[in-house]
Short mmCIF file of C-alpha atoms and ligand atoms in Angstrom, two decimals:
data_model
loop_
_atom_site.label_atom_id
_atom_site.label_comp_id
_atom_site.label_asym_id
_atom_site.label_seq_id
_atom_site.Cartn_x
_atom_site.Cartn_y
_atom_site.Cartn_z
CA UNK A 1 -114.80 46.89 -44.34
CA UNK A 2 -118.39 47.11 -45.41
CA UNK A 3 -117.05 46.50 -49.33
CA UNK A 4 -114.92 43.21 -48.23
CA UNK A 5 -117.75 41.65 -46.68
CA UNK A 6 -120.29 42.66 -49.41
CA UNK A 7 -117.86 40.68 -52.05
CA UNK A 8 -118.68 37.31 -49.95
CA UNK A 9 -122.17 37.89 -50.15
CA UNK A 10 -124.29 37.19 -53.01
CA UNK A 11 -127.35 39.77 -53.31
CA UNK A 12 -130.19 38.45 -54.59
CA UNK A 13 -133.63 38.42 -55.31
CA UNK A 14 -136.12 36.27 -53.32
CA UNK A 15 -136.84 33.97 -57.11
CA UNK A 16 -133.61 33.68 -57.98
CA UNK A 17 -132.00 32.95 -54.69
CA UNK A 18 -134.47 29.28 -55.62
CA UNK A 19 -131.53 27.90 -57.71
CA UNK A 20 -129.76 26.66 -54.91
CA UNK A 21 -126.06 26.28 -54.68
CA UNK A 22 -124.84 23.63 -56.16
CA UNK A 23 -124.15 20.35 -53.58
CA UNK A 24 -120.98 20.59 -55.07
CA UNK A 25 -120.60 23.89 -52.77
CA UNK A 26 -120.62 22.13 -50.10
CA UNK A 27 -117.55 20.06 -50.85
CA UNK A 28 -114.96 19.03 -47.73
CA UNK A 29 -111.94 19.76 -49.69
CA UNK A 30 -112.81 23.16 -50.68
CA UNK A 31 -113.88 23.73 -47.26
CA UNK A 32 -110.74 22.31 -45.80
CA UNK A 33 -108.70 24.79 -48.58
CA UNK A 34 -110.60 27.73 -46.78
CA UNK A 35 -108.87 26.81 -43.41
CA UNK A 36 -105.97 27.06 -41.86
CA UNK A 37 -104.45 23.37 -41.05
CA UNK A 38 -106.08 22.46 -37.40
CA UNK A 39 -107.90 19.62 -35.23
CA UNK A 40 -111.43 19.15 -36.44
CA UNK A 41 -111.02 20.34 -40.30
CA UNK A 42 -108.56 17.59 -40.96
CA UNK A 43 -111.60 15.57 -40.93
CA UNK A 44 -114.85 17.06 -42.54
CA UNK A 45 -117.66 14.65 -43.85
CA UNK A 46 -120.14 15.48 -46.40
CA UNK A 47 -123.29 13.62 -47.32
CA UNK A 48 -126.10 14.56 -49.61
CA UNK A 49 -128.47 13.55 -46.76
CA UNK A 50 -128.85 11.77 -43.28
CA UNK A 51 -131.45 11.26 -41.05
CA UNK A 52 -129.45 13.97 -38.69
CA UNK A 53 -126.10 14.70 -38.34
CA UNK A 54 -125.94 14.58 -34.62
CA UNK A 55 -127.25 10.84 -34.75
CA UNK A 56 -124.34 10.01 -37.62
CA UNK A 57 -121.81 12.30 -35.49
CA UNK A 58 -122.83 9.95 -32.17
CA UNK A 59 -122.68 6.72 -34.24
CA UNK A 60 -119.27 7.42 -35.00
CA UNK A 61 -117.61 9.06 -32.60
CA UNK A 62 -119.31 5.57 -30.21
CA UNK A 63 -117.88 3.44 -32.90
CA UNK A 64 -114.38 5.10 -32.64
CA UNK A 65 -114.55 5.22 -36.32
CA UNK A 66 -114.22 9.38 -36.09
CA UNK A 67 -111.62 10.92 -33.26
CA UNK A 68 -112.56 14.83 -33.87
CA UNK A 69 -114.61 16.06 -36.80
CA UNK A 70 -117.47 17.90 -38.38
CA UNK A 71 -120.31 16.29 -40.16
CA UNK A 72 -122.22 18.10 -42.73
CA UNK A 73 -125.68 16.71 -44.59
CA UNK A 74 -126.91 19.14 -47.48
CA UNK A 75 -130.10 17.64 -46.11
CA UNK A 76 -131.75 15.90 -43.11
CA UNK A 77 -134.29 13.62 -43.14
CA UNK A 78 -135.16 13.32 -38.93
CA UNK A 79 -133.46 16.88 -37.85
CA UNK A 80 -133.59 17.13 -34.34
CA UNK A 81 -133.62 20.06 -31.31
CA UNK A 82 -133.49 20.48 -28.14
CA UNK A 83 -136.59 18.80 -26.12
CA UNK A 84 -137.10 16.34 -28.61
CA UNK A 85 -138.35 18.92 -31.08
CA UNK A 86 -138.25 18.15 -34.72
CA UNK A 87 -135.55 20.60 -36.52
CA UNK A 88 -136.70 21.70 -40.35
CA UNK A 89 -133.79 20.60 -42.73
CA UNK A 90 -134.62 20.98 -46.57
CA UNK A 91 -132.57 20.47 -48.95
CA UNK A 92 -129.88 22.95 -49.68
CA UNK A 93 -131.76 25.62 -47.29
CA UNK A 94 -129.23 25.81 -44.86
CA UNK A 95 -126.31 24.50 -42.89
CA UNK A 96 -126.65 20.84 -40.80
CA UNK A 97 -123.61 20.40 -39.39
CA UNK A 98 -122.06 18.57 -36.12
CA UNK A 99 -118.43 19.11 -34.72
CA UNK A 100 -116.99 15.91 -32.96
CA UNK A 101 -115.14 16.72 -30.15
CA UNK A 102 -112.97 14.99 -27.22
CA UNK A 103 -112.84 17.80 -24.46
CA UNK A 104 -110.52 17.14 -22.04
CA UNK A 105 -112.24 19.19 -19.26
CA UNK A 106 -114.78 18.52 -17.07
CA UNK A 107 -118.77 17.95 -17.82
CA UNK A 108 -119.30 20.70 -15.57
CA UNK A 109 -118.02 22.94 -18.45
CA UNK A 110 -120.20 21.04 -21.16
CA UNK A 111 -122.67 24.14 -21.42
CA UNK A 112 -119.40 26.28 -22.58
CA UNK A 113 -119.61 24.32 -25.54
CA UNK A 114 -122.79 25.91 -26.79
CA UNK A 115 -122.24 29.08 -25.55
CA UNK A 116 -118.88 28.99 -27.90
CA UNK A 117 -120.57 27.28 -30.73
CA UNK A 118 -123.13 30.32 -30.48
CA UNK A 119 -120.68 33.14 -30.30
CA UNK A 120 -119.06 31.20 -33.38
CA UNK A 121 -122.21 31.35 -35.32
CA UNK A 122 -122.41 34.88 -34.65
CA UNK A 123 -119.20 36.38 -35.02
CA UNK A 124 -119.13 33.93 -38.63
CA UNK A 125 -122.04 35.88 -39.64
CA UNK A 126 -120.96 38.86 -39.32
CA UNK A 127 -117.87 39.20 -40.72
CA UNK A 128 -119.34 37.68 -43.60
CA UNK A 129 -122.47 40.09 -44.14
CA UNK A 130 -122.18 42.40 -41.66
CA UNK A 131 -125.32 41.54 -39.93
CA UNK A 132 -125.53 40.89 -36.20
CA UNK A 133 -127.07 37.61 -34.76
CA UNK A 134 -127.89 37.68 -30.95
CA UNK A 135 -128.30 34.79 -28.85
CA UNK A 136 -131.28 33.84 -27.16
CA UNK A 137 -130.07 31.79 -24.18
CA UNK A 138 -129.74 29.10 -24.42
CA UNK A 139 -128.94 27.95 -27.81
CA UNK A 140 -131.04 29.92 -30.30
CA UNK A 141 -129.86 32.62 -32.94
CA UNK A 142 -132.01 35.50 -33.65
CA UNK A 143 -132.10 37.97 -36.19
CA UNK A 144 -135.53 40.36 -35.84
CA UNK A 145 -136.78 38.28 -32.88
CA UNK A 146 -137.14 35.13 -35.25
CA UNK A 147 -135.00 32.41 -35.14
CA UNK A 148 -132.46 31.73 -37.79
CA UNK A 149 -130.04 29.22 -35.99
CA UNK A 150 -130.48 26.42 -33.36
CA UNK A 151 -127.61 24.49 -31.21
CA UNK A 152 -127.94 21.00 -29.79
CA UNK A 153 -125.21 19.74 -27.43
CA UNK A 154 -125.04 16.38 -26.96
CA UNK A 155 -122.79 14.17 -24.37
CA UNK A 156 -121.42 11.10 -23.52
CA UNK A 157 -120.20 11.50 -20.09
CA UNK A 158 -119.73 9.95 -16.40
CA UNK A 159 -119.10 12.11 -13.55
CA UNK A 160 -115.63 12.80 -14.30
CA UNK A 161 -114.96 12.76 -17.98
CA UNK A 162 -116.71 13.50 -21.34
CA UNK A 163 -115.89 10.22 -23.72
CA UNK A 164 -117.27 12.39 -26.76
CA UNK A 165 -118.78 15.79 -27.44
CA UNK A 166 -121.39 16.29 -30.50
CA UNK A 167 -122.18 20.03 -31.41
CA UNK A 168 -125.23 20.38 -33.74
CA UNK A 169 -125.37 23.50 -35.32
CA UNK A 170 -128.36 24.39 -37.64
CA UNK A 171 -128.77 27.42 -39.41
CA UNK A 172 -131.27 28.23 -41.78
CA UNK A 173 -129.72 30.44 -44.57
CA UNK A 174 -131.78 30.33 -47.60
CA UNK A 175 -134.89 28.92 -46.53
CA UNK A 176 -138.08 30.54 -48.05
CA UNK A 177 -141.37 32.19 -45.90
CA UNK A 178 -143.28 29.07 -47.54
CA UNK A 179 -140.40 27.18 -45.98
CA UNK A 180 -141.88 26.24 -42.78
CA UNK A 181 -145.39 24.86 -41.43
CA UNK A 182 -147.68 27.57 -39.46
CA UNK A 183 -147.05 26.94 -36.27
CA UNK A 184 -142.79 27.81 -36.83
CA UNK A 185 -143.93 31.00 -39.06
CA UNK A 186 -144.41 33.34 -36.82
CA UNK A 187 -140.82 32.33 -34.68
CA UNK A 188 -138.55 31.37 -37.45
CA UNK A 189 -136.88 33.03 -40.44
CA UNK A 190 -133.21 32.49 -42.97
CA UNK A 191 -130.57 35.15 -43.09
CA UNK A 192 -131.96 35.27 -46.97
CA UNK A 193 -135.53 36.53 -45.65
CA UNK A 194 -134.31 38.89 -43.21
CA UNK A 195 -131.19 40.36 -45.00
CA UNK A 196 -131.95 39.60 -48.63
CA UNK A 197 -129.19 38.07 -49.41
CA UNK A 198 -127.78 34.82 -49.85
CA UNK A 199 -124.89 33.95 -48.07
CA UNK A 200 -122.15 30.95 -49.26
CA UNK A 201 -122.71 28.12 -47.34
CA UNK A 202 -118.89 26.71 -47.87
CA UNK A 203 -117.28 30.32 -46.88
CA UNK A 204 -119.70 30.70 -43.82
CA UNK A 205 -119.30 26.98 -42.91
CA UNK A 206 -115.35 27.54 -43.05
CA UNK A 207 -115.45 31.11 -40.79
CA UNK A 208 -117.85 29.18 -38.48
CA UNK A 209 -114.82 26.32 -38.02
CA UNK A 210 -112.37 29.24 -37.90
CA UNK A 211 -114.18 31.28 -34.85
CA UNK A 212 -114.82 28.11 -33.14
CA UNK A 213 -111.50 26.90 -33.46
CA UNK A 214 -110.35 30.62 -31.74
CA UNK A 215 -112.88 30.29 -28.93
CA UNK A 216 -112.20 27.09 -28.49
CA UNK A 217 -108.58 26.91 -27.86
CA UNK A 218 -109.12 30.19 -25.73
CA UNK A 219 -110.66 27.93 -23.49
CA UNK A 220 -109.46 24.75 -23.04
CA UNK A 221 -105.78 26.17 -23.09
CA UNK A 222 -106.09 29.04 -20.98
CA UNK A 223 -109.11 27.99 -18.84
CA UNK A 224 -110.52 31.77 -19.62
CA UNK A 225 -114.04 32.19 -20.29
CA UNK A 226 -114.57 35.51 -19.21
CA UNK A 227 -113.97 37.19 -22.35
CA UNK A 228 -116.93 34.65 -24.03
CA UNK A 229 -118.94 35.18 -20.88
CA UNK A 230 -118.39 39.37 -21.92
CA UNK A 231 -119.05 38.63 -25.66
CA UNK A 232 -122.19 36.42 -24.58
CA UNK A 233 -123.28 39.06 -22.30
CA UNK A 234 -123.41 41.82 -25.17
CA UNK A 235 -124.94 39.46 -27.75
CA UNK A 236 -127.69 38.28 -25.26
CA UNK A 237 -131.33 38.88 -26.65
CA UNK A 238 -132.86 37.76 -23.27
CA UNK A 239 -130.70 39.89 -20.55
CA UNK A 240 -132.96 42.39 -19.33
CA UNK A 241 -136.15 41.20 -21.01
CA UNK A 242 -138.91 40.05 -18.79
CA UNK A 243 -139.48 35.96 -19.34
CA UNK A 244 -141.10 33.20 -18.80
CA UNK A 245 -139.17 29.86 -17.69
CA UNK A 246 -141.10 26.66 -18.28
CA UNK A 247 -139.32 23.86 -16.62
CA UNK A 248 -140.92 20.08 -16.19
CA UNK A 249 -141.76 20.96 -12.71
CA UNK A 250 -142.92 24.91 -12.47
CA UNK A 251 -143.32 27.55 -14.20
CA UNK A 252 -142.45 31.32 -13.26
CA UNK A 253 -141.82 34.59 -14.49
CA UNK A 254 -139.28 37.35 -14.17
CA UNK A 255 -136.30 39.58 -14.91
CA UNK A 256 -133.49 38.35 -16.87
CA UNK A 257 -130.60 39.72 -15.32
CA UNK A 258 -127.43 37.58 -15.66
CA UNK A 259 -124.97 34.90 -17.03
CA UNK A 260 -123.25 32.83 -14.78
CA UNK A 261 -119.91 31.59 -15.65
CA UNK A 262 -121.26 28.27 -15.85
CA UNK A 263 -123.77 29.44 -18.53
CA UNK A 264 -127.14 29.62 -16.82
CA UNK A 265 -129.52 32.29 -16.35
CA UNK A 266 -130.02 34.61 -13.32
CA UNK A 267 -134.21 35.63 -13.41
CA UNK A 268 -135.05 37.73 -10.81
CA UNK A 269 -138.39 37.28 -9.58
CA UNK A 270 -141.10 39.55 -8.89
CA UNK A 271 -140.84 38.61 -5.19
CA UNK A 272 -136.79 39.66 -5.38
CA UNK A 273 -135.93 36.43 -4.71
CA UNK A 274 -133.07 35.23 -7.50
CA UNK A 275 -133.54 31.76 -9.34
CA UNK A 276 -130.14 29.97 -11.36
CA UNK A 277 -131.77 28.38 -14.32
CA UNK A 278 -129.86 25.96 -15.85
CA UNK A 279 -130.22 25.10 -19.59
CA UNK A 280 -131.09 21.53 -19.28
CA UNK A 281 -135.00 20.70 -19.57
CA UNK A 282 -136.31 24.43 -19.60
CA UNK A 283 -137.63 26.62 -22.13
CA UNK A 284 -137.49 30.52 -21.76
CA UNK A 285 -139.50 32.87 -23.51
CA UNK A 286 -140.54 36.57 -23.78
CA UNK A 287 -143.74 37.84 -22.75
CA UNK A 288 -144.59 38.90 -25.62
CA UNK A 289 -143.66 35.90 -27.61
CA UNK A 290 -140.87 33.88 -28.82
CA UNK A 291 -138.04 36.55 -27.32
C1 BTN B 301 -132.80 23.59 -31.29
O1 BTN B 301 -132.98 24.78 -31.60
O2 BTN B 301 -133.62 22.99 -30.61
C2 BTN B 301 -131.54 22.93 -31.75
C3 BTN B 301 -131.56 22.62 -33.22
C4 BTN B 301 -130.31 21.92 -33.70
C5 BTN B 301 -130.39 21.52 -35.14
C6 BTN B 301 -129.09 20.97 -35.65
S1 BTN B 301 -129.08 20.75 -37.38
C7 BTN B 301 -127.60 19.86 -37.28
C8 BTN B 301 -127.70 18.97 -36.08
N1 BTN B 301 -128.38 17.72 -36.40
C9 BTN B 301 -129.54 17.61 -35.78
O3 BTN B 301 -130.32 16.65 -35.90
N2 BTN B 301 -129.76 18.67 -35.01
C10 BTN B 301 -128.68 19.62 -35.08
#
Protein backbone atom coordinates (compact mmCIF):
# COMPACT_ATOMS: atom_id res chain seq x y z
CA UNK A 1 0.00 0.00 0.00
CA UNK A 2 2.40 2.54 1.37
CA UNK A 3 4.98 1.48 -1.76
CA UNK A 4 2.04 1.99 -4.53
CA UNK A 5 1.29 5.31 -3.42
CA UNK A 6 4.97 6.39 -2.89
CA UNK A 7 5.54 5.46 -6.84
CA UNK A 8 2.89 8.41 -7.70
CA UNK A 9 4.65 10.73 -5.68
CA UNK A 10 7.66 12.52 -6.62
CA UNK A 11 10.04 13.26 -3.47
CA UNK A 12 11.79 16.15 -3.67
CA UNK A 13 13.74 18.77 -2.37
CA UNK A 14 12.28 22.24 -1.61
CA UNK A 15 14.96 23.85 -4.83
CA UNK A 16 14.31 21.44 -7.08
CA UNK A 17 10.63 20.98 -6.66
CA UNK A 18 11.10 25.08 -8.49
CA UNK A 19 11.22 23.44 -11.99
CA UNK A 20 7.70 23.13 -12.26
CA UNK A 21 5.91 20.52 -14.23
CA UNK A 22 5.74 21.07 -17.45
CA UNK A 23 2.12 22.85 -18.73
CA UNK A 24 2.21 20.08 -20.90
CA UNK A 25 1.29 17.97 -17.58
CA UNK A 26 -1.59 19.35 -17.41
CA UNK A 27 -2.91 18.19 -20.75
CA UNK A 28 -6.94 17.13 -21.11
CA UNK A 29 -6.22 14.14 -23.12
CA UNK A 30 -3.84 12.59 -20.83
CA UNK A 31 -6.10 13.42 -18.12
CA UNK A 32 -9.09 12.01 -19.90
CA UNK A 33 -6.65 8.60 -20.62
CA UNK A 34 -6.39 8.43 -16.69
CA UNK A 35 -10.25 8.00 -16.43
CA UNK A 36 -12.62 5.75 -16.87
CA UNK A 37 -15.22 6.96 -19.77
CA UNK A 38 -17.99 9.16 -17.69
CA UNK A 39 -20.12 12.56 -17.65
CA UNK A 40 -17.86 15.47 -16.88
CA UNK A 41 -14.33 14.01 -18.26
CA UNK A 42 -15.72 13.75 -21.73
CA UNK A 43 -15.26 17.38 -21.62
CA UNK A 44 -12.08 18.80 -19.84
CA UNK A 45 -10.72 22.35 -20.82
CA UNK A 46 -7.28 23.50 -20.35
CA UNK A 47 -5.91 27.00 -20.58
CA UNK A 48 -2.53 28.37 -19.73
CA UNK A 49 -4.36 31.13 -17.79
CA UNK A 50 -7.79 32.89 -17.03
CA UNK A 51 -8.83 35.44 -14.94
CA UNK A 52 -10.66 32.45 -12.80
CA UNK A 53 -12.02 29.43 -13.76
CA UNK A 54 -15.28 29.75 -11.98
CA UNK A 55 -15.97 33.09 -14.01
CA UNK A 56 -15.00 31.06 -17.52
CA UNK A 57 -16.98 27.89 -16.05
CA UNK A 58 -20.24 30.48 -15.46
CA UNK A 59 -19.68 32.16 -18.87
CA UNK A 60 -20.14 29.00 -20.45
CA UNK A 61 -22.25 26.93 -18.87
CA UNK A 62 -24.84 30.68 -19.22
CA UNK A 63 -23.88 30.62 -22.82
CA UNK A 64 -24.89 26.90 -23.24
CA UNK A 65 -21.67 26.58 -25.00
CA UNK A 66 -20.52 23.75 -22.14
CA UNK A 67 -23.40 21.06 -20.86
CA UNK A 68 -21.13 19.30 -17.98
CA UNK A 69 -17.39 19.82 -17.66
CA UNK A 70 -14.28 20.74 -15.79
CA UNK A 71 -12.21 23.76 -16.44
CA UNK A 72 -8.64 23.85 -15.59
CA UNK A 73 -6.18 27.21 -15.83
CA UNK A 74 -2.39 26.36 -15.03
CA UNK A 75 -2.82 29.91 -13.79
CA UNK A 76 -5.32 32.58 -12.63
CA UNK A 77 -5.10 35.97 -12.99
CA UNK A 78 -8.42 37.25 -10.58
CA UNK A 79 -8.75 33.83 -8.36
CA UNK A 80 -11.59 34.13 -6.30
CA UNK A 81 -13.10 32.63 -2.65
CA UNK A 82 -15.69 32.59 -0.77
CA UNK A 83 -16.77 36.25 0.63
CA UNK A 84 -15.33 37.93 -2.14
CA UNK A 85 -11.83 37.04 -1.01
CA UNK A 86 -9.06 37.07 -3.49
CA UNK A 87 -7.73 33.27 -4.05
CA UNK A 88 -3.64 33.09 -4.72
CA UNK A 89 -3.17 31.27 -8.15
CA UNK A 90 0.55 31.28 -9.48
CA UNK A 91 1.57 29.78 -12.09
CA UNK A 92 2.01 26.07 -12.06
CA UNK A 93 1.67 26.11 -8.03
CA UNK A 94 -1.32 24.27 -7.87
CA UNK A 95 -4.61 23.02 -9.20
CA UNK A 96 -7.54 25.78 -10.49
CA UNK A 97 -10.09 23.84 -11.55
CA UNK A 98 -14.13 24.11 -11.89
CA UNK A 99 -16.57 21.10 -12.57
CA UNK A 100 -19.76 22.15 -14.59
CA UNK A 101 -22.58 20.50 -13.46
CA UNK A 102 -26.54 20.20 -14.21
CA UNK A 103 -27.93 18.63 -10.87
CA UNK A 104 -31.13 17.49 -11.21
CA UNK A 105 -32.08 17.82 -7.48
CA UNK A 106 -33.17 20.43 -5.56
CA UNK A 107 -31.15 23.80 -4.38
CA UNK A 108 -31.88 22.74 -1.04
CA UNK A 109 -29.15 20.05 -1.61
CA UNK A 110 -26.66 22.65 -3.27
CA UNK A 111 -24.37 22.61 -0.03
CA UNK A 112 -23.92 18.63 -0.76
CA UNK A 113 -22.03 19.70 -3.57
CA UNK A 114 -19.14 21.05 -1.55
CA UNK A 115 -19.28 18.78 1.04
CA UNK A 116 -18.66 15.99 -1.90
CA UNK A 117 -16.19 18.08 -3.74
CA UNK A 118 -14.32 18.20 -0.23
CA UNK A 119 -14.44 14.55 0.63
CA UNK A 120 -13.16 14.19 -3.12
CA UNK A 121 -10.22 16.35 -2.48
CA UNK A 122 -9.45 14.37 0.42
CA UNK A 123 -9.88 10.91 -0.30
CA UNK A 124 -7.71 12.02 -3.92
CA UNK A 125 -5.02 12.95 -1.67
CA UNK A 126 -4.65 10.29 0.05
CA UNK A 127 -4.57 7.54 -1.96
CA UNK A 128 -2.09 9.33 -3.80
CA UNK A 129 0.46 10.21 -0.87
CA UNK A 130 -0.94 8.79 1.90
CA UNK A 131 -1.47 11.94 3.75
CA UNK A 132 -4.77 12.89 5.35
CA UNK A 133 -6.54 16.27 4.57
CA UNK A 134 -9.42 17.25 7.00
CA UNK A 135 -12.07 19.59 6.28
CA UNK A 136 -12.65 22.66 7.97
CA UNK A 137 -16.39 23.30 7.50
CA UNK A 138 -17.27 24.70 5.33
CA UNK A 139 -15.12 24.45 2.37
CA UNK A 140 -11.48 24.60 3.48
CA UNK A 141 -8.75 21.72 3.40
CA UNK A 142 -6.28 21.53 6.09
CA UNK A 143 -3.22 19.81 6.54
CA UNK A 144 -1.30 21.01 10.07
CA UNK A 145 -4.06 23.58 10.78
CA UNK A 146 -3.02 25.58 7.53
CA UNK A 147 -4.93 25.63 4.64
CA UNK A 148 -3.93 23.81 1.53
CA UNK A 149 -7.30 23.68 -0.47
CA UNK A 150 -10.35 26.03 -0.83
CA UNK A 151 -13.99 25.23 -2.47
CA UNK A 152 -16.30 27.80 -4.00
CA UNK A 153 -19.83 26.71 -4.99
CA UNK A 154 -21.49 28.72 -7.17
CA UNK A 155 -25.36 28.61 -8.47
CA UNK A 156 -27.71 29.55 -10.84
CA UNK A 157 -30.95 28.70 -9.37
CA UNK A 158 -34.81 29.68 -8.75
CA UNK A 159 -36.71 28.13 -6.08
CA UNK A 160 -37.21 24.93 -7.69
CA UNK A 161 -34.37 24.07 -9.96
CA UNK A 162 -30.56 24.62 -10.34
CA UNK A 163 -30.04 25.78 -14.28
CA UNK A 164 -26.14 25.19 -13.67
CA UNK A 165 -23.77 24.18 -10.91
CA UNK A 166 -19.96 25.58 -10.87
CA UNK A 167 -17.56 23.77 -8.36
CA UNK A 168 -14.25 25.68 -7.83
CA UNK A 169 -11.74 23.69 -6.40
CA UNK A 170 -8.28 25.22 -5.53
CA UNK A 171 -5.55 23.47 -4.14
CA UNK A 172 -2.26 24.66 -3.58
CA UNK A 173 0.27 21.80 -4.25
CA UNK A 174 3.61 23.15 -4.90
CA UNK A 175 3.44 26.56 -3.80
CA UNK A 176 6.56 27.87 -1.89
CA UNK A 177 6.62 29.61 2.00
CA UNK A 178 7.66 32.87 -0.10
CA UNK A 179 4.53 31.97 -2.01
CA UNK A 180 2.08 34.03 -0.27
CA UNK A 181 1.84 37.75 1.19
CA UNK A 182 2.03 38.04 5.24
CA UNK A 183 -1.14 38.27 6.15
CA UNK A 184 -2.05 34.36 4.37
CA UNK A 185 1.43 33.03 5.99
CA UNK A 186 0.55 32.17 9.03
CA UNK A 187 -3.05 30.24 7.68
CA UNK A 188 -1.93 28.79 4.45
CA UNK A 189 0.52 26.16 3.23
CA UNK A 190 1.03 23.39 -0.27
CA UNK A 191 1.02 19.67 0.23
CA UNK A 192 4.90 20.28 -1.03
CA UNK A 193 5.64 22.40 2.29
CA UNK A 194 3.93 20.24 4.60
CA UNK A 195 4.73 16.72 3.17
CA UNK A 196 7.84 17.41 1.12
CA UNK A 197 6.87 16.14 -1.72
CA UNK A 198 5.53 17.03 -4.90
CA UNK A 199 2.57 15.51 -6.00
CA UNK A 200 1.42 15.13 -10.06
CA UNK A 201 -0.98 17.53 -10.76
CA UNK A 202 -2.54 15.39 -13.90
CA UNK A 203 -2.74 11.99 -11.66
CA UNK A 204 -4.25 13.94 -8.61
CA UNK A 205 -6.49 16.04 -10.92
CA UNK A 206 -7.74 12.61 -12.55
CA UNK A 207 -8.34 10.70 -8.83
CA UNK A 208 -10.03 13.99 -7.79
CA UNK A 209 -12.63 13.47 -11.03
CA UNK A 210 -12.67 9.76 -10.14
CA UNK A 211 -13.82 10.20 -6.23
CA UNK A 212 -16.14 12.85 -7.24
CA UNK A 213 -17.61 11.00 -9.88
CA UNK A 214 -18.20 7.97 -6.96
CA UNK A 215 -19.69 10.42 -4.47
CA UNK A 216 -21.48 11.93 -6.81
CA UNK A 217 -23.50 9.30 -8.39
CA UNK A 218 -23.93 7.89 -4.73
CA UNK A 219 -26.02 10.72 -4.37
CA UNK A 220 -28.01 11.82 -6.94
CA UNK A 221 -28.91 8.07 -7.79
CA UNK A 222 -29.57 6.74 -4.54
CA UNK A 223 -30.55 9.95 -2.66
CA UNK A 224 -27.99 8.61 0.26
CA UNK A 225 -25.88 11.02 1.93
CA UNK A 226 -25.42 9.47 5.06
CA UNK A 227 -22.39 7.64 4.30
CA UNK A 228 -20.70 11.34 3.11
CA UNK A 229 -22.38 12.89 6.11
CA UNK A 230 -20.23 9.75 8.22
CA UNK A 231 -17.07 10.35 6.08
CA UNK A 232 -17.52 14.27 6.64
CA UNK A 233 -18.09 13.70 10.21
CA UNK A 234 -14.62 11.79 10.70
CA UNK A 235 -12.67 14.18 8.46
CA UNK A 236 -14.11 17.30 10.29
CA UNK A 237 -11.28 19.62 11.77
CA UNK A 238 -13.94 21.84 13.51
CA UNK A 239 -16.34 19.11 15.34
CA UNK A 240 -15.59 19.44 18.84
CA UNK A 241 -13.33 22.49 18.70
CA UNK A 242 -14.53 25.56 20.42
CA UNK A 243 -15.28 28.49 17.55
CA UNK A 244 -16.08 31.53 16.71
CA UNK A 245 -18.96 32.22 14.01
CA UNK A 246 -18.83 35.65 12.42
CA UNK A 247 -21.94 36.19 10.46
CA UNK A 248 -23.01 39.83 8.83
CA UNK A 249 -25.32 40.29 11.67
CA UNK A 250 -23.66 38.75 15.13
CA UNK A 251 -21.10 37.24 16.26
CA UNK A 252 -20.90 34.31 18.95
CA UNK A 253 -18.95 31.66 20.28
CA UNK A 254 -19.24 28.00 21.12
CA UNK A 255 -19.01 24.23 20.82
CA UNK A 256 -18.90 22.61 17.57
CA UNK A 257 -20.86 19.68 17.91
CA UNK A 258 -22.59 18.51 14.68
CA UNK A 259 -23.35 18.14 10.89
CA UNK A 260 -26.68 18.32 9.78
CA UNK A 261 -27.71 16.41 6.82
CA UNK A 262 -28.18 19.51 5.06
CA UNK A 263 -24.49 20.45 5.71
CA UNK A 264 -24.55 23.13 8.39
CA UNK A 265 -23.05 23.36 11.66
CA UNK A 266 -24.60 22.61 15.11
CA UNK A 267 -22.51 25.22 17.83
CA UNK A 268 -23.64 24.82 21.06
CA UNK A 269 -23.51 27.82 23.03
CA UNK A 270 -22.21 28.58 26.30
CA UNK A 271 -25.79 29.34 27.45
CA UNK A 272 -26.86 25.52 26.10
CA UNK A 273 -28.91 26.94 23.77
CA UNK A 274 -28.10 25.18 20.07
CA UNK A 275 -27.59 27.52 16.92
CA UNK A 276 -27.87 25.79 12.95
CA UNK A 277 -25.27 27.75 11.09
CA UNK A 278 -25.59 27.62 7.67
CA UNK A 279 -22.59 28.05 5.30
CA UNK A 280 -23.77 30.99 3.40
CA UNK A 281 -22.27 34.50 4.59
CA UNK A 282 -20.41 33.20 7.82
CA UNK A 283 -16.96 32.60 8.68
CA UNK A 284 -15.95 30.10 11.52
CA UNK A 285 -12.84 30.01 13.24
CA UNK A 286 -10.88 28.49 16.19
CA UNK A 287 -10.04 30.29 19.18
CA UNK A 288 -6.89 29.99 18.84
CA UNK A 289 -6.64 30.93 15.26
CA UNK A 290 -7.43 29.91 11.85
CA UNK A 291 -8.88 26.19 13.10
C1 LIG B 1 -12.19 29.80 -0.59
O1 LIG B 1 -11.43 29.18 0.17
O2 LIG B 1 -12.65 30.89 -0.25
C2 LIG B 1 -12.54 29.19 -1.91
C3 LIG B 1 -11.39 29.26 -2.88
C4 LIG B 1 -11.73 28.67 -4.23
C5 LIG B 1 -10.62 28.83 -5.23
C6 LIG B 1 -10.90 28.12 -6.52
S1 LIG B 1 -9.51 28.07 -7.58
C7 LIG B 1 -10.50 27.49 -8.87
C8 LIG B 1 -11.79 28.24 -8.81
N1 LIG B 1 -11.69 29.51 -9.52
C9 LIG B 1 -11.79 30.54 -8.70
O3 LIG B 1 -11.73 31.74 -9.05
N2 LIG B 1 -11.99 30.13 -7.46
C10 LIG B 1 -12.02 28.69 -7.36
Amino acid sequence: MENSRQGRVESLSKSKALDKEPLASLDGQQIKKLLDAWSFSQDIRIYDRLDSTNKKAKDLAKEGAIFEGVIIADEQTEGRGRLGRAWLSKKGTGIWMSIVLRPVFSPNHAAKLTVISALAVSQAVYRLTGTRLLIKWPNDLVLNNKKICGILTELRADKEKIHYAVVGIGINTASQEGDFPEDLASIASSILIETGSLVDRKQLIAQILREFQDLYSHFTKGGDFSSHRALYRDLSASLGKRVRVLGPKEEFEGLAIDLTDSCSLLVRKDSGEIEEVMAGDVSVRGMAGYI
